[in-house]
Amino acid sequence: MASERNVQTHNLPVRGPRPGGPPLAGPVEKAKDFRGTLKRLLAYLRPYLPAIIIVLALTITATVLTIMAPKILGRATTEIFRGIMAKMLRLPNAKIDFSYVAKILIQVSVLYSVSGLLSYLQQFIMAGVSQKIVRKMRKDVSEKLSRLPLKFYDSRTHGEILSRVTNDVDLISNTLQQSLVQFVSGIVSIVGVTVMMLTISPILTGVTVLTLPLSIIVTVIIAKHSQRFFSKQQKELGELSGHAEEVYSGHIVVKAYNRERDVIERFENINERLCDASHKAQFLSGMIMPLMRFIGNLGYVIVSVVGGILVTKRAITIGDVQAFIQYSQQFTQPIVQISNIANLIQSTIAAAERVFEILDEEEEKPEKPNALKIEKVKGDVKFENVYFSYVPEKPLIEDLNVDVKSGQRIAIVGPTGAGKTTLVNLLMRFYEVQKGSIKIDGIDIRDIHKNNLRRCFGMVLQDTWLFNGTIRENIAYGKENATEEEIVRAAKMAQAHHFIMALPDGYDTVINEEATNISYGEKQLITIARAFLANPDILILDEATSNVDTLTETYIQKAMDDLMKGRTCFIIAHRLSTIKNADLILVMNEGKIIEKGTHKELLAKGGFYAELYRSQFLGALVEVQ
């Protein structure tokens, strides 16, 4: 139930760059406390430390074997080159030792095969480890969300919470499964390749390293300019998505006022700006890899020329030059890879920080050790000197006193923000009373276990909530292990049976995710049937019949009268015609009860309630203070 106050909104988190994308292509979100968050994330990894050590060992071994292969393969190239040159010079015993070449090829094949097998094993193990870690994290978040008070959900958008539970956790999963191994592999590759190049020729190694600053300078310059356009792209994409959602959700209003051309023009303007920003961002980031290849190829040319000179001077062999060219290719690739992964790790730690923020949220106050577990209540409800505020400096409810007897129908009316819904939230212990007390059957509700307390209530809200499933399952949500007979009887009492049977699959009709395959009034009838099935001791109705036609409303009111007999009922009313028969009407304004009495008594007083009633039914002008 939404609280009556301003809802704080938060911007959705920005996604970091994807693995394999252009280096430094997009804006990177950084964690506020990198070290602290990393420490907490490593705590999730600790139970799987032996498996992770095995993965790292396999990764290092596979990388080392891959690094060794080019130099060994270079011996075969040298042997073939020696034999060919000997034949050309017609030297004695001028022949190629193919058995030696075959032996080298077998060695290289074994190295690559073992390296591939080890890579497969480390990916297999790491996939299992990462999914177990993420499963534990999702479980912790899910359990935490179930323990958080209503104020947590009231102060955040649904989109933000969903983004943290899904997108952020998925980003952590992908990083653990792929990027961690790639990062270690990249480091080992850089160190290993550098060592191997130095063993072949320090001169060629120096030539290769000279091209590295050029690569870094090009990457940084392009990334600096592309980042601005990526930021603009994200901004325009968000505006376009918001505009599309707004237009499609309100398409009836757009058509009713003939504003199609306006919304199309606005869409085209935003789309054009998005296209321009995306084109520039993608063009600039797309330039990085071709330029890196150009610089790399420039390095190959220099290495080939210098290597050729060294071969003629017999400083190194032709096989070593071939191996060095392969190593120079392997040298630049892990550098680009690590720069990508470093940015991704920054985004991942930021995502983990947002997940941990949920886990650190203040939970509902724990139950008292001796909390009562009641099964049924008679229905006497008493508010004694109740005080409550969402914001300390702005009291909402002050010194509220109400005494409700069992079986009474209590209507609560008043303008928006008067505290009507807050009163029900306090009664259900969605929020805790800050001063005073609320008692049911003489027992302070803070002394009753929340699950047992809420089991005594049945709620039918103005905003319907149905989940993706059959109509039968949605009605049965009101009672565990409900029988078919009970479900049908509840539907009949709510005047829903006739329209359900008219559907192609009857009670087995599946309500889609948005519940758009049935009308709003039919959705409300199903939620009312759910309340009938629950058979609660105390009912809370938030204008439960506001979305059904007049004839159906009449039938529902008759059924409601049967349901409410002998039960305490709180009715939050917006249409005053629905509460004429209430035993007591509480008129609230600014958190206080300013009038109370029956419908006739309040009309006779000619006060605030009478003004409200006349404004709805007699068309009288209400003076706005």
Coordinates of C-alpha atoms in Angstrom, one line a residue:
M1 CA 0.0 0.0 0.0
A2 CA 1.6 3.3 -1.1
S3 CA 2.2 5.8 1.6
E4 CA 0.9 9.4 1.3
R5 CA 4.1 11.3 0.9
N6 CA 6.5 12.4 -1.8
V7 CA 8.4 9.4 -3.2
Q8 CA 12.1 9.8 -3.5
T9 CA 13.4 8.8 -6.9
H10 CA 16.8 7.6 -7.9
N11 CA 18.5 7.5 -11.2
L12 CA 19.1 4.0 -12.7
P13 CA 22.6 2.8 -12.4
V14 CA 24.9 3.2 -15.5
R15 CA 26.1 0.0 -17.1
G16 CA 29.8 -0.4 -17.5
P17 CA 31.6 -1.5 -20.7
R18 CA 31.1 -5.0 -21.9
P19 CA 33.9 -7.5 -22.2
G20 CA 35.3 -7.6 -25.7
G21 CA 34.2 -4.0 -26.5
P22 CA 36.5 -1.2 -27.5
P23 CA 38.9 -0.2 -24.7
L24 CA 37.7 2.7 -22.6
A25 CA 34.7 3.0 -24.9
G26 CA 32.1 4.2 -22.4
P27 CA 31.8 6.0 -19.1
V28 CA 32.9 3.9 -16.2
E29 CA 31.0 4.1 -12.9
K30 CA 33.4 3.9 -9.9
A31 CA 32.6 2.6 -6.4
K32 CA 32.6 5.0 -3.5
D33 CA 34.5 2.6 -1.3
F34 CA 36.4 0.3 -3.7
R35 CA 38.6 -1.4 -1.1
G36 CA 35.7 -2.1 1.3
T37 CA 33.4 -3.4 -1.4
L38 CA 36.1 -5.6 -2.9
K39 CA 36.8 -7.0 0.6
R40 CA 33.1 -7.9 1.0
L41 CA 32.9 -9.4 -2.5
L42 CA 36.0 -11.6 -1.7
A43 CA 34.1 -12.9 1.3
Y44 CA 31.7 -14.5 -1.1
L45 CA 34.6 -16.1 -2.9
R46 CA 36.3 -17.4 0.3
P47 CA 34.3 -20.7 0.5
Y48 CA 35.4 -21.5 -3.0
L49 CA 39.1 -20.5 -2.6
P50 CA 40.5 -24.0 -3.3
A51 CA 38.5 -24.2 -6.6
I52 CA 39.6 -20.7 -7.5
I53 CA 43.3 -21.5 -6.8
I54 CA 42.9 -24.6 -9.1
V55 CA 41.4 -22.3 -11.8
L56 CA 44.2 -19.8 -11.5
A57 CA 46.8 -22.6 -11.7
L58 CA 45.2 -24.1 -14.8
T59 CA 45.0 -20.6 -16.3
I60 CA 48.7 -19.9 -15.7
T61 CA 49.8 -23.3 -16.9
A62 CA 47.6 -23.0 -20.1
T63 CA 49.0 -19.6 -20.8
V64 CA 52.6 -20.6 -20.3
L65 CA 52.2 -23.6 -22.6
T66 CA 50.7 -21.3 -25.3
I67 CA 53.7 -18.9 -24.8
M68 CA 56.2 -21.7 -25.2
A69 CA 54.8 -23.0 -28.5
P70 CA 56.0 -20.2 -30.9
K71 CA 59.7 -20.5 -29.9
I72 CA 59.6 -24.3 -30.3
L73 CA 57.8 -24.0 -33.6
G74 CA 60.6 -21.5 -34.7
R75 CA 63.1 -24.4 -34.6
A76 CA 61.1 -26.2 -37.3
T77 CA 61.2 -23.0 -39.4
T78 CA 64.9 -22.7 -38.9
E79 CA 65.5 -26.3 -39.9
I80 CA 63.4 -25.9 -43.1
F81 CA 65.2 -22.6 -43.9
R82 CA 68.6 -24.2 -43.3
G83 CA 67.9 -27.2 -45.6
I84 CA 66.5 -24.9 -48.4
M85 CA 69.6 -22.6 -48.2
A86 CA 71.9 -25.6 -48.2
K87 CA 70.3 -27.0 -51.3
M88 CA 70.5 -23.6 -53.0
L89 CA 74.2 -23.4 -52.1
R90 CA 74.6 -27.1 -53.1
L91 CA 76.3 -27.9 -49.9
P92 CA 77.1 -31.5 -49.0
N93 CA 74.4 -33.3 -47.1
A94 CA 72.0 -30.6 -48.1
K95 CA 68.6 -31.9 -46.9
I96 CA 65.8 -31.1 -44.5
D97 CA 65.6 -33.3 -41.4
F98 CA 61.9 -34.0 -41.7
S99 CA 61.9 -36.3 -38.7
Y100 CA 63.2 -33.4 -36.6
V101 CA 60.5 -31.1 -38.0
A102 CA 57.8 -33.8 -37.3
K103 CA 59.0 -34.2 -33.7
I104 CA 58.8 -30.4 -33.2
L105 CA 55.3 -30.3 -34.8
I106 CA 54.2 -33.1 -32.4
Q107 CA 55.6 -31.2 -29.4
V108 CA 53.8 -28.0 -30.5
S109 CA 50.5 -30.0 -31.1
V110 CA 50.7 -31.5 -27.6
L111 CA 51.4 -28.1 -26.1
Y112 CA 48.4 -26.5 -27.8
S113 CA 46.2 -29.5 -27.1
V114 CA 47.1 -29.6 -23.4
S115 CA 46.6 -25.8 -23.2
G116 CA 43.2 -26.1 -24.8
L117 CA 42.2 -28.9 -22.4
L118 CA 43.3 -26.9 -19.3
S119 CA 41.4 -23.8 -20.6
Y120 CA 38.3 -25.9 -20.9
L121 CA 38.7 -27.3 -17.4
Q122 CA 39.3 -23.8 -15.9
Q123 CA 36.2 -22.4 -17.7
F124 CA 34.1 -25.4 -16.5
I125 CA 35.2 -25.0 -12.9
M126 CA 34.9 -21.2 -12.9
A127 CA 31.4 -21.3 -14.4
G128 CA 30.2 -23.5 -11.5
V129 CA 32.0 -21.4 -8.9
S130 CA 30.6 -18.1 -10.3
Q131 CA 27.1 -19.4 -10.5
K132 CA 27.2 -20.7 -6.9
I133 CA 28.5 -17.4 -5.7
V134 CA 25.8 -15.4 -7.6
R135 CA 23.1 -17.9 -6.4
K136 CA 24.2 -17.2 -2.8
M137 CA 24.2 -13.4 -3.5
R138 CA 20.7 -13.6 -5.1
K139 CA 19.4 -15.6 -2.2
D140 CA 20.8 -13.1 0.3
V141 CA 19.2 -10.2 -1.6
S142 CA 15.9 -12.0 -1.9
E143 CA 15.7 -12.9 1.8
K144 CA 16.8 -9.3 2.7
L145 CA 14.1 -7.8 0.5
S146 CA 11.5 -9.9 2.3
R147 CA 12.7 -8.5 5.7
L148 CA 12.8 -4.8 4.6
P149 CA 10.0 -2.4 5.8
L150 CA 7.5 -0.7 3.5
K151 CA 9.4 2.6 3.8
F152 CA 12.3 1.0 1.8
Y153 CA 10.0 0.4 -1.2
D154 CA 8.2 3.7 -0.8
S155 CA 11.5 5.6 -1.0
R156 CA 12.8 3.9 -4.2
T157 CA 11.5 3.3 -7.7
H158 CA 10.7 -0.3 -8.7
G159 CA 13.1 0.1 -11.6
E160 CA 16.0 0.8 -9.3
I161 CA 15.4 -2.1 -7.1
L162 CA 14.9 -4.5 -10.0
S163 CA 18.1 -3.1 -11.6
R164 CA 20.1 -3.9 -8.5
V165 CA 18.7 -7.4 -8.2
T166 CA 19.0 -8.4 -11.9
N167 CA 21.5 -6.2 -13.9
D168 CA 24.0 -5.6 -11.1
V169 CA 24.1 -9.2 -10.0
D170 CA 24.4 -10.4 -13.7
L171 CA 27.3 -8.0 -14.2
I172 CA 29.1 -9.5 -11.1
S173 CA 28.4 -13.0 -12.5
N174 CA 29.9 -12.2 -15.9
T175 CA 32.9 -10.6 -14.4
L176 CA 33.6 -13.6 -12.1
Q177 CA 33.1 -16.1 -14.8
Q178 CA 35.1 -14.5 -17.6
S179 CA 37.0 -11.4 -16.7
L180 CA 38.8 -12.7 -13.6
V181 CA 40.4 -15.5 -15.6
Q182 CA 41.1 -13.2 -18.6
F183 CA 42.7 -10.7 -16.3
V184 CA 45.1 -13.3 -14.8
S185 CA 45.8 -14.8 -18.3
G186 CA 46.5 -11.3 -19.6
I187 CA 49.0 -10.5 -16.9
V188 CA 50.8 -13.9 -17.3
S189 CA 50.8 -13.4 -21.1
I190 CA 52.4 -9.9 -20.9
V191 CA 55.1 -11.2 -18.4
G192 CA 55.7 -14.4 -20.3
V193 CA 55.8 -12.9 -23.7
T194 CA 58.2 -10.2 -22.6
V195 CA 60.6 -12.8 -21.1
M196 CA 60.4 -14.9 -24.2
M197 CA 61.1 -11.9 -26.5
L198 CA 64.1 -10.9 -24.3
T199 CA 65.5 -14.3 -24.6
I200 CA 65.3 -14.1 -28.4
S201 CA 66.6 -10.6 -28.9
P202 CA 66.7 -7.6 -26.6
I203 CA 67.1 -5.3 -29.7
L204 CA 63.8 -6.5 -31.2
T205 CA 62.1 -6.3 -27.8
G206 CA 63.1 -2.7 -27.6
V207 CA 61.7 -2.0 -31.1
T208 CA 58.4 -3.6 -30.1
V209 CA 58.1 -1.7 -26.8
L210 CA 58.7 1.6 -28.6
T211 CA 55.3 1.1 -30.4
L212 CA 53.5 0.6 -27.0
P213 CA 53.4 4.3 -25.9
L214 CA 52.0 5.2 -29.4
S215 CA 49.2 2.7 -28.8
I216 CA 48.4 4.1 -25.4
I217 CA 48.4 7.7 -26.6
V218 CA 46.0 6.9 -29.5
T219 CA 43.7 4.9 -27.2
V220 CA 43.6 7.6 -24.5
I221 CA 43.0 10.5 -26.9
I222 CA 40.1 8.7 -28.8
A223 CA 38.6 7.4 -25.6
K224 CA 38.6 10.9 -24.1
H225 CA 36.6 12.3 -27.0
S226 CA 34.3 9.2 -27.4
Q227 CA 33.4 9.2 -23.7
R228 CA 31.6 12.5 -24.1
F229 CA 29.5 11.1 -26.9
F230 CA 28.8 7.9 -25.0
S231 CA 27.5 9.9 -22.1
K232 CA 25.2 11.9 -24.4
Q233 CA 24.1 8.7 -26.1
Q234 CA 23.0 7.2 -22.7
K235 CA 21.2 10.4 -21.9
E236 CA 19.3 10.5 -25.2
L237 CA 18.5 6.8 -25.0
G238 CA 17.0 7.3 -21.5
E239 CA 14.9 10.2 -22.8
L240 CA 13.8 8.1 -25.8
S241 CA 12.8 5.1 -23.7
G242 CA 10.9 7.4 -21.3
H243 CA 9.0 9.1 -24.1
A244 CA 8.1 5.8 -25.8
E245 CA 6.9 4.3 -22.5
E246 CA 4.8 7.4 -21.7
V247 CA 3.2 7.5 -25.2
Y248 CA 2.4 3.8 -25.4
S249 CA 1.0 3.7 -21.9
G250 CA -1.2 6.7 -22.6
H251 CA -1.9 6.1 -26.2
I252 CA -5.7 6.5 -25.7
V253 CA -5.2 10.0 -24.4
V254 CA -2.9 10.8 -27.3
K255 CA -5.5 9.6 -29.8
A256 CA -8.4 11.3 -28.0
Y257 CA -6.7 14.7 -28.2
N258 CA -5.3 14.2 -31.8
R259 CA -1.7 14.6 -30.6
E260 CA -0.2 11.9 -32.7
R261 CA 1.8 14.3 -34.8
D262 CA 3.3 16.1 -31.8
V263 CA 4.5 12.8 -30.1
I264 CA 5.9 11.6 -33.5
E265 CA 7.8 14.9 -34.0
R266 CA 9.2 14.7 -30.5
F267 CA 10.2 11.1 -31.0
E268 CA 11.9 12.0 -34.2
N269 CA 13.8 14.9 -32.6
I270 CA 15.1 12.7 -29.7
N271 CA 15.8 9.8 -32.1
E272 CA 17.8 12.2 -34.4
R273 CA 19.9 13.4 -31.4
L274 CA 20.4 9.8 -30.3
C275 CA 21.5 8.8 -33.8
D276 CA 24.0 11.7 -34.0
A277 CA 25.5 10.9 -30.6
S278 CA 25.6 7.2 -31.2
H279 CA 27.2 7.7 -34.7
K280 CA 30.0 9.8 -33.3
A281 CA 30.5 7.6 -30.2
Q282 CA 30.6 4.4 -32.3
F283 CA 32.8 5.9 -35.0
L284 CA 35.4 7.2 -32.6
S285 CA 35.5 4.0 -30.5
G286 CA 35.5 2.0 -33.7
M287 CA 38.6 3.8 -34.8
I288 CA 40.6 2.4 -31.9
M289 CA 41.0 -1.2 -33.1
P290 CA 42.0 -0.3 -36.8
L291 CA 44.5 2.2 -35.4
M292 CA 45.8 -0.4 -33.0
R293 CA 46.2 -2.9 -35.9
F294 CA 47.9 -0.2 -37.9
I295 CA 50.4 0.4 -35.1
G296 CA 50.8 -3.3 -34.6
N297 CA 51.4 -3.9 -38.3
L298 CA 53.9 -1.0 -38.3
G299 CA 55.7 -2.8 -35.5
Y300 CA 55.7 -6.1 -37.5
V301 CA 57.3 -4.3 -40.5
I302 CA 60.0 -2.8 -38.2
V303 CA 60.6 -6.2 -36.5
S304 CA 60.8 -8.0 -39.9
V305 CA 63.3 -5.5 -41.3
V306 CA 65.4 -5.4 -38.2
G307 CA 65.1 -9.2 -37.8
G308 CA 66.1 -9.7 -41.3
I309 CA 69.2 -7.6 -40.8
L310 CA 70.1 -9.6 -37.6
V311 CA 69.6 -12.9 -39.5
T312 CA 72.0 -11.8 -42.2
K313 CA 74.5 -11.0 -39.5
R314 CA 73.7 -14.4 -38.0
A315 CA 72.8 -12.7 -34.7
I316 CA 69.5 -14.7 -34.6
T317 CA 67.9 -17.5 -36.6
I318 CA 65.0 -17.1 -39.1
G319 CA 62.9 -19.2 -36.8
D320 CA 63.5 -16.8 -33.9
V321 CA 62.3 -14.0 -36.1
Q322 CA 59.1 -15.9 -36.9
A323 CA 58.6 -16.7 -33.2
F324 CA 59.2 -13.0 -32.3
I325 CA 56.6 -11.8 -34.8
Q326 CA 54.1 -14.2 -33.1
Y327 CA 55.1 -12.9 -29.7
S328 CA 54.7 -9.3 -30.8
Q329 CA 51.2 -10.1 -31.8
Q330 CA 50.5 -11.7 -28.4
F331 CA 52.1 -8.7 -26.6
T332 CA 49.6 -6.0 -27.6
Q333 CA 46.4 -8.1 -27.4
P334 CA 46.5 -8.7 -23.6
I335 CA 47.3 -5.0 -23.0
V336 CA 44.0 -4.0 -24.7
Q337 CA 42.3 -6.9 -23.0
I338 CA 43.5 -5.8 -19.5
S339 CA 42.4 -2.2 -20.1
N340 CA 38.9 -3.4 -21.0
I341 CA 38.8 -5.7 -17.9
A342 CA 40.2 -3.0 -15.6
N343 CA 37.2 -0.7 -16.5
L344 CA 34.8 -3.6 -16.2
I345 CA 36.1 -4.5 -12.7
Q346 CA 35.5 -0.8 -11.7
S347 CA 31.9 -1.1 -12.9
T348 CA 31.5 -4.5 -11.3
I349 CA 32.7 -3.2 -7.9
A350 CA 30.3 -0.3 -8.3
A351 CA 27.5 -2.9 -9.0
A352 CA 28.5 -4.9 -6.0
E353 CA 28.4 -1.8 -3.9
R354 CA 24.8 -1.2 -4.9
V355 CA 23.9 -4.8 -4.1
F356 CA 25.6 -4.5 -0.7
E357 CA 23.7 -1.2 0.0
I358 CA 20.5 -3.3 -0.1
L359 CA 22.0 -5.9 2.2
D360 CA 23.0 -3.1 4.6
E361 CA 19.5 -1.6 4.7
E362 CA 17.8 -1.3 8.1
E363 CA 15.4 -4.2 8.5
E364 CA 12.0 -4.4 10.1
K365 CA 12.4 -4.3 13.9
P366 CA 12.8 -7.9 15.1
E367 CA 9.9 -9.5 16.9
K368 CA 9.9 -9.6 20.7
P369 CA 11.2 -12.9 22.0
N370 CA 7.8 -13.5 23.7
A371 CA 5.7 -12.2 20.7
L372 CA 2.2 -13.6 20.8
K373 CA 1.0 -15.9 18.1
I374 CA -2.8 -15.5 17.8
E375 CA -4.9 -17.4 15.3
K376 CA -8.2 -15.4 15.5
V377 CA -9.3 -12.0 16.9
K378 CA -12.7 -10.7 17.9
G379 CA -12.0 -7.4 16.2
D380 CA -12.0 -4.7 18.8
V381 CA -9.5 -2.0 17.6
K382 CA -8.3 1.0 19.7
F383 CA -5.9 3.8 18.7
E384 CA -4.6 5.5 21.8
N385 CA -2.7 8.8 21.4
V386 CA -1.0 7.6 18.2
Y387 CA 1.7 9.8 16.7
F388 CA 3.5 9.1 13.4
S389 CA 5.6 11.0 10.9
Y390 CA 7.5 10.0 7.8
V391 CA 9.8 13.0 8.2
P392 CA 10.7 14.0 11.8
E393 CA 10.1 17.8 11.3
K394 CA 6.7 17.2 9.5
P395 CA 4.3 15.3 11.8
L396 CA 1.5 13.5 9.9
I397 CA -0.6 11.9 12.6
E398 CA -0.8 13.5 16.0
D399 CA -2.6 12.4 19.2
L400 CA -5.0 10.1 17.3
N401 CA -7.7 8.4 19.4
V402 CA -10.2 6.0 17.9
D403 CA -12.2 3.2 19.6
V404 CA -13.7 0.6 17.2
K405 CA -15.9 -2.2 18.4
S406 CA -16.0 -5.7 17.0
G407 CA -18.2 -6.0 13.9
Q408 CA -18.3 -2.2 13.2
R409 CA -17.9 -0.8 9.7
I410 CA -15.5 2.2 9.9
A411 CA -15.2 4.5 6.9
I412 CA -12.2 6.8 6.6
V413 CA -12.6 9.8 4.4
G414 CA -10.6 12.9 3.7
P415 CA -8.5 14.7 1.1
T416 CA -5.3 13.3 -0.4
G417 CA -2.5 13.4 2.2
A418 CA -4.9 13.4 5.2
G419 CA -3.4 10.2 6.6
K420 CA -6.1 7.6 5.6
T421 CA -3.7 5.1 4.0
T422 CA -1.1 5.7 6.7
L423 CA -3.7 4.7 9.3
V424 CA -4.1 1.3 7.7
N425 CA -0.3 1.0 7.2
L426 CA 0.1 1.5 11.0
L427 CA -2.7 -1.0 11.7
M428 CA -0.9 -3.7 9.6
R429 CA 2.5 -2.8 11.1
F430 CA 3.9 -1.9 7.7
Y431 CA 5.1 1.1 9.7
E432 CA 5.6 1.2 13.5
V433 CA 3.8 3.7 15.7
Q434 CA 6.3 6.2 17.1
K435 CA 4.2 7.2 20.1
G436 CA 1.1 5.9 21.7
S437 CA -0.3 2.4 20.8
I438 CA -2.8 0.5 18.7
K439 CA -4.5 -2.4 20.4
I440 CA -6.5 -5.3 19.0
D441 CA -8.7 -7.1 21.5
G442 CA -6.8 -5.1 24.2
I443 CA -3.4 -6.4 23.0
D444 CA -0.8 -4.0 21.8
I445 CA -0.1 -5.0 18.1
R446 CA 3.6 -4.6 18.8
D447 CA 3.3 -7.6 21.2
I448 CA 1.8 -9.8 18.4
H449 CA 3.9 -11.6 15.8
K450 CA 3.6 -9.8 12.5
N451 CA 2.8 -12.9 10.5
N452 CA -0.1 -13.8 12.8
L453 CA -1.3 -10.2 13.0
R454 CA -1.4 -9.8 9.2
R455 CA -3.1 -13.2 8.8
C456 CA -6.1 -11.7 10.7
F457 CA -6.5 -9.0 8.0
G458 CA -7.9 -9.2 4.4
M459 CA -7.2 -6.4 2.0
V460 CA -8.8 -5.3 -1.3
L461 CA -6.9 -2.3 -2.7
Q462 CA -7.9 0.1 -5.4
D463 CA -4.8 -0.8 -7.3
T464 CA -5.2 -4.4 -8.3
W465 CA -2.3 -6.9 -8.2
L466 CA -2.4 -10.1 -10.1
F467 CA 0.6 -12.3 -11.0
N468 CA 1.3 -14.2 -14.2
G469 CA -0.7 -17.4 -13.8
T470 CA -4.2 -18.9 -14.0
I471 CA -7.3 -17.2 -12.6
R472 CA -7.7 -20.2 -10.3
E473 CA -4.1 -19.6 -8.9
N474 CA -4.7 -15.9 -8.4
I475 CA -7.9 -16.4 -6.4
A476 CA -6.3 -19.3 -4.4
Y477 CA -3.5 -16.8 -3.4
G478 CA -5.9 -15.8 -0.6
K479 CA -5.8 -19.2 1.2
E480 CA -3.2 -21.9 1.3
N481 CA -4.3 -25.3 -0.1
A482 CA -7.7 -23.9 -1.1
T483 CA -10.1 -26.5 -2.7
E484 CA -11.7 -26.1 -6.1
E485 CA -15.1 -25.8 -4.4
E486 CA -13.9 -23.0 -2.1
I487 CA -12.4 -21.1 -5.1
V488 CA -15.6 -21.3 -7.1
R489 CA -17.7 -20.3 -4.1
A490 CA -15.5 -17.2 -3.5
A491 CA -15.7 -16.3 -7.2
K492 CA -19.5 -16.5 -7.1
M493 CA -19.7 -14.4 -3.9
A494 CA -17.6 -11.7 -5.7
Q495 CA -19.8 -11.8 -8.8
A496 CA -16.8 -13.1 -10.8
H497 CA -17.9 -16.6 -11.7
H498 CA -20.1 -15.6 -14.6
F499 CA -17.4 -13.7 -16.5
I500 CA -14.7 -16.4 -15.7
M501 CA -16.9 -19.1 -17.2
A502 CA -17.4 -17.0 -20.3
L503 CA -13.6 -17.1 -21.0
P504 CA -12.3 -19.8 -23.3
D505 CA -10.4 -21.7 -20.6
G506 CA -12.6 -20.7 -17.6
Y507 CA -10.6 -20.8 -14.4
D508 CA -7.6 -22.1 -16.3
T509 CA -7.3 -18.9 -18.3
V510 CA -3.8 -17.6 -17.9
I511 CA -3.5 -13.9 -17.0
N512 CA -0.5 -12.5 -18.9
E513 CA 2.3 -10.5 -17.3
E514 CA 0.6 -7.1 -17.6
A515 CA -2.9 -8.6 -17.0
T516 CA -4.1 -6.9 -20.2
N517 CA -6.2 -9.9 -21.4
I518 CA -9.0 -9.1 -18.9
S519 CA -10.6 -5.7 -18.1
Y520 CA -9.7 -3.6 -15.1
G521 CA -13.1 -4.3 -13.5
E522 CA -12.6 -8.1 -13.9
K523 CA -9.2 -7.8 -12.3
Q524 CA -10.8 -6.1 -9.3
L525 CA -13.4 -8.8 -9.1
I526 CA -10.7 -11.5 -8.9
T527 CA -8.9 -9.6 -6.1
I528 CA -12.3 -9.3 -4.2
A529 CA -12.8 -13.1 -4.7
R530 CA -9.3 -13.6 -3.2
A531 CA -10.4 -11.7 -0.1
F532 CA -13.6 -13.7 0.1
L533 CA -11.6 -16.9 0.1
A534 CA -9.2 -15.6 2.8
N535 CA -12.2 -15.2 5.2
P536 CA -10.3 -12.7 7.4
D537 CA -11.4 -11.4 10.9
I538 CA -10.8 -7.8 9.9
L539 CA -11.3 -6.3 6.4
I540 CA -9.5 -3.4 4.8
L541 CA -11.2 -2.0 1.7
D542 CA -9.5 0.8 -0.3
E543 CA -12.4 1.8 -2.6
A544 CA -12.7 -1.8 -3.7
T545 CA -15.5 -1.3 -6.1
S546 CA -14.2 1.9 -7.8
N547 CA -13.4 0.1 -11.1
V548 CA -16.5 -1.8 -11.8
D549 CA -19.7 -0.8 -13.4
T550 CA -22.7 0.4 -11.4
L551 CA -24.7 -2.9 -11.7
T552 CA -21.8 -5.1 -10.8
E553 CA -21.0 -2.7 -7.9
T554 CA -24.6 -3.3 -6.6
Y555 CA -24.1 -7.1 -6.6
I556 CA -20.7 -6.7 -5.0
Q557 CA -22.0 -4.5 -2.2
K558 CA -24.6 -7.1 -1.4
A559 CA -22.0 -9.8 -1.3
M560 CA -19.7 -7.5 0.8
D561 CA -22.5 -7.0 3.3
D562 CA -22.7 -10.8 3.8
L563 CA -18.9 -10.9 4.1
M564 CA -18.7 -8.0 6.6
K565 CA -21.3 -9.4 9.0
G566 CA -19.7 -10.0 12.3
R567 CA -16.4 -8.6 11.2
T568 CA -14.6 -5.3 11.8
C569 CA -14.2 -3.5 8.5
F570 CA -12.1 -0.4 7.6
I571 CA -13.2 1.3 4.4
I572 CA -11.0 3.9 2.8
A573 CA -13.6 5.8 0.8
H574 CA -13.2 8.3 -2.1
R575 CA -16.8 8.0 -3.4
L576 CA -19.0 8.9 -0.4
S577 CA -22.0 7.0 -1.8
T578 CA -20.3 3.7 -0.9
I579 CA -20.2 4.5 2.9
K580 CA -23.7 5.6 3.7
N581 CA -24.3 2.5 5.8
A582 CA -21.1 2.7 7.7
D583 CA -21.5 2.4 11.5
L584 CA -18.9 5.2 12.0
I585 CA -17.3 7.6 9.6
L586 CA -14.0 9.2 10.5
V587 CA -13.2 12.4 8.6
M588 CA -9.5 13.0 8.5
N589 CA -7.5 16.1 7.6
E590 CA -3.8 16.8 8.2
G591 CA -3.5 13.6 10.3
K592 CA -6.3 14.4 12.7
I593 CA -9.8 13.3 13.0
I594 CA -11.8 16.5 12.6
E595 CA -15.3 14.9 12.5
K596 CA -16.8 11.5 13.3
G597 CA -20.3 10.1 13.2
T598 CA -22.8 8.4 10.9
H599 CA -23.6 9.6 7.4
K600 CA -26.8 11.4 8.6
E601 CA -25.2 12.9 11.6
L602 CA -22.3 14.4 9.7
L603 CA -24.6 15.8 7.0
A604 CA -26.7 17.4 9.7
K605 CA -23.6 19.1 11.2
G606 CA -22.9 20.9 7.9
G607 CA -19.2 20.7 8.4
F608 CA -16.2 19.4 6.4
Y609 CA -17.9 16.1 5.5
A610 CA -21.1 17.8 4.3
E611 CA -19.0 20.0 2.0
L612 CA -17.3 17.0 0.6
Y613 CA -20.6 15.3 0.0
R614 CA -22.2 18.3 -1.6
S615 CA -19.2 18.8 -3.9
Q616 CA -19.6 15.2 -5.2
F617 CA -23.3 15.0 -5.6
L618 CA -24.9 18.5 -5.6
G619 CA -22.3 20.3 -7.6
A620 CA -21.7 23.0 -4.9
L621 CA -18.6 25.1 -5.1
V622 CA -16.0 24.2 -2.4
E623 CA -14.0 27.1 -1.1
V624 CA -10.3 26.3 -1.3
Q625 CA -8.4 27.6 1.7

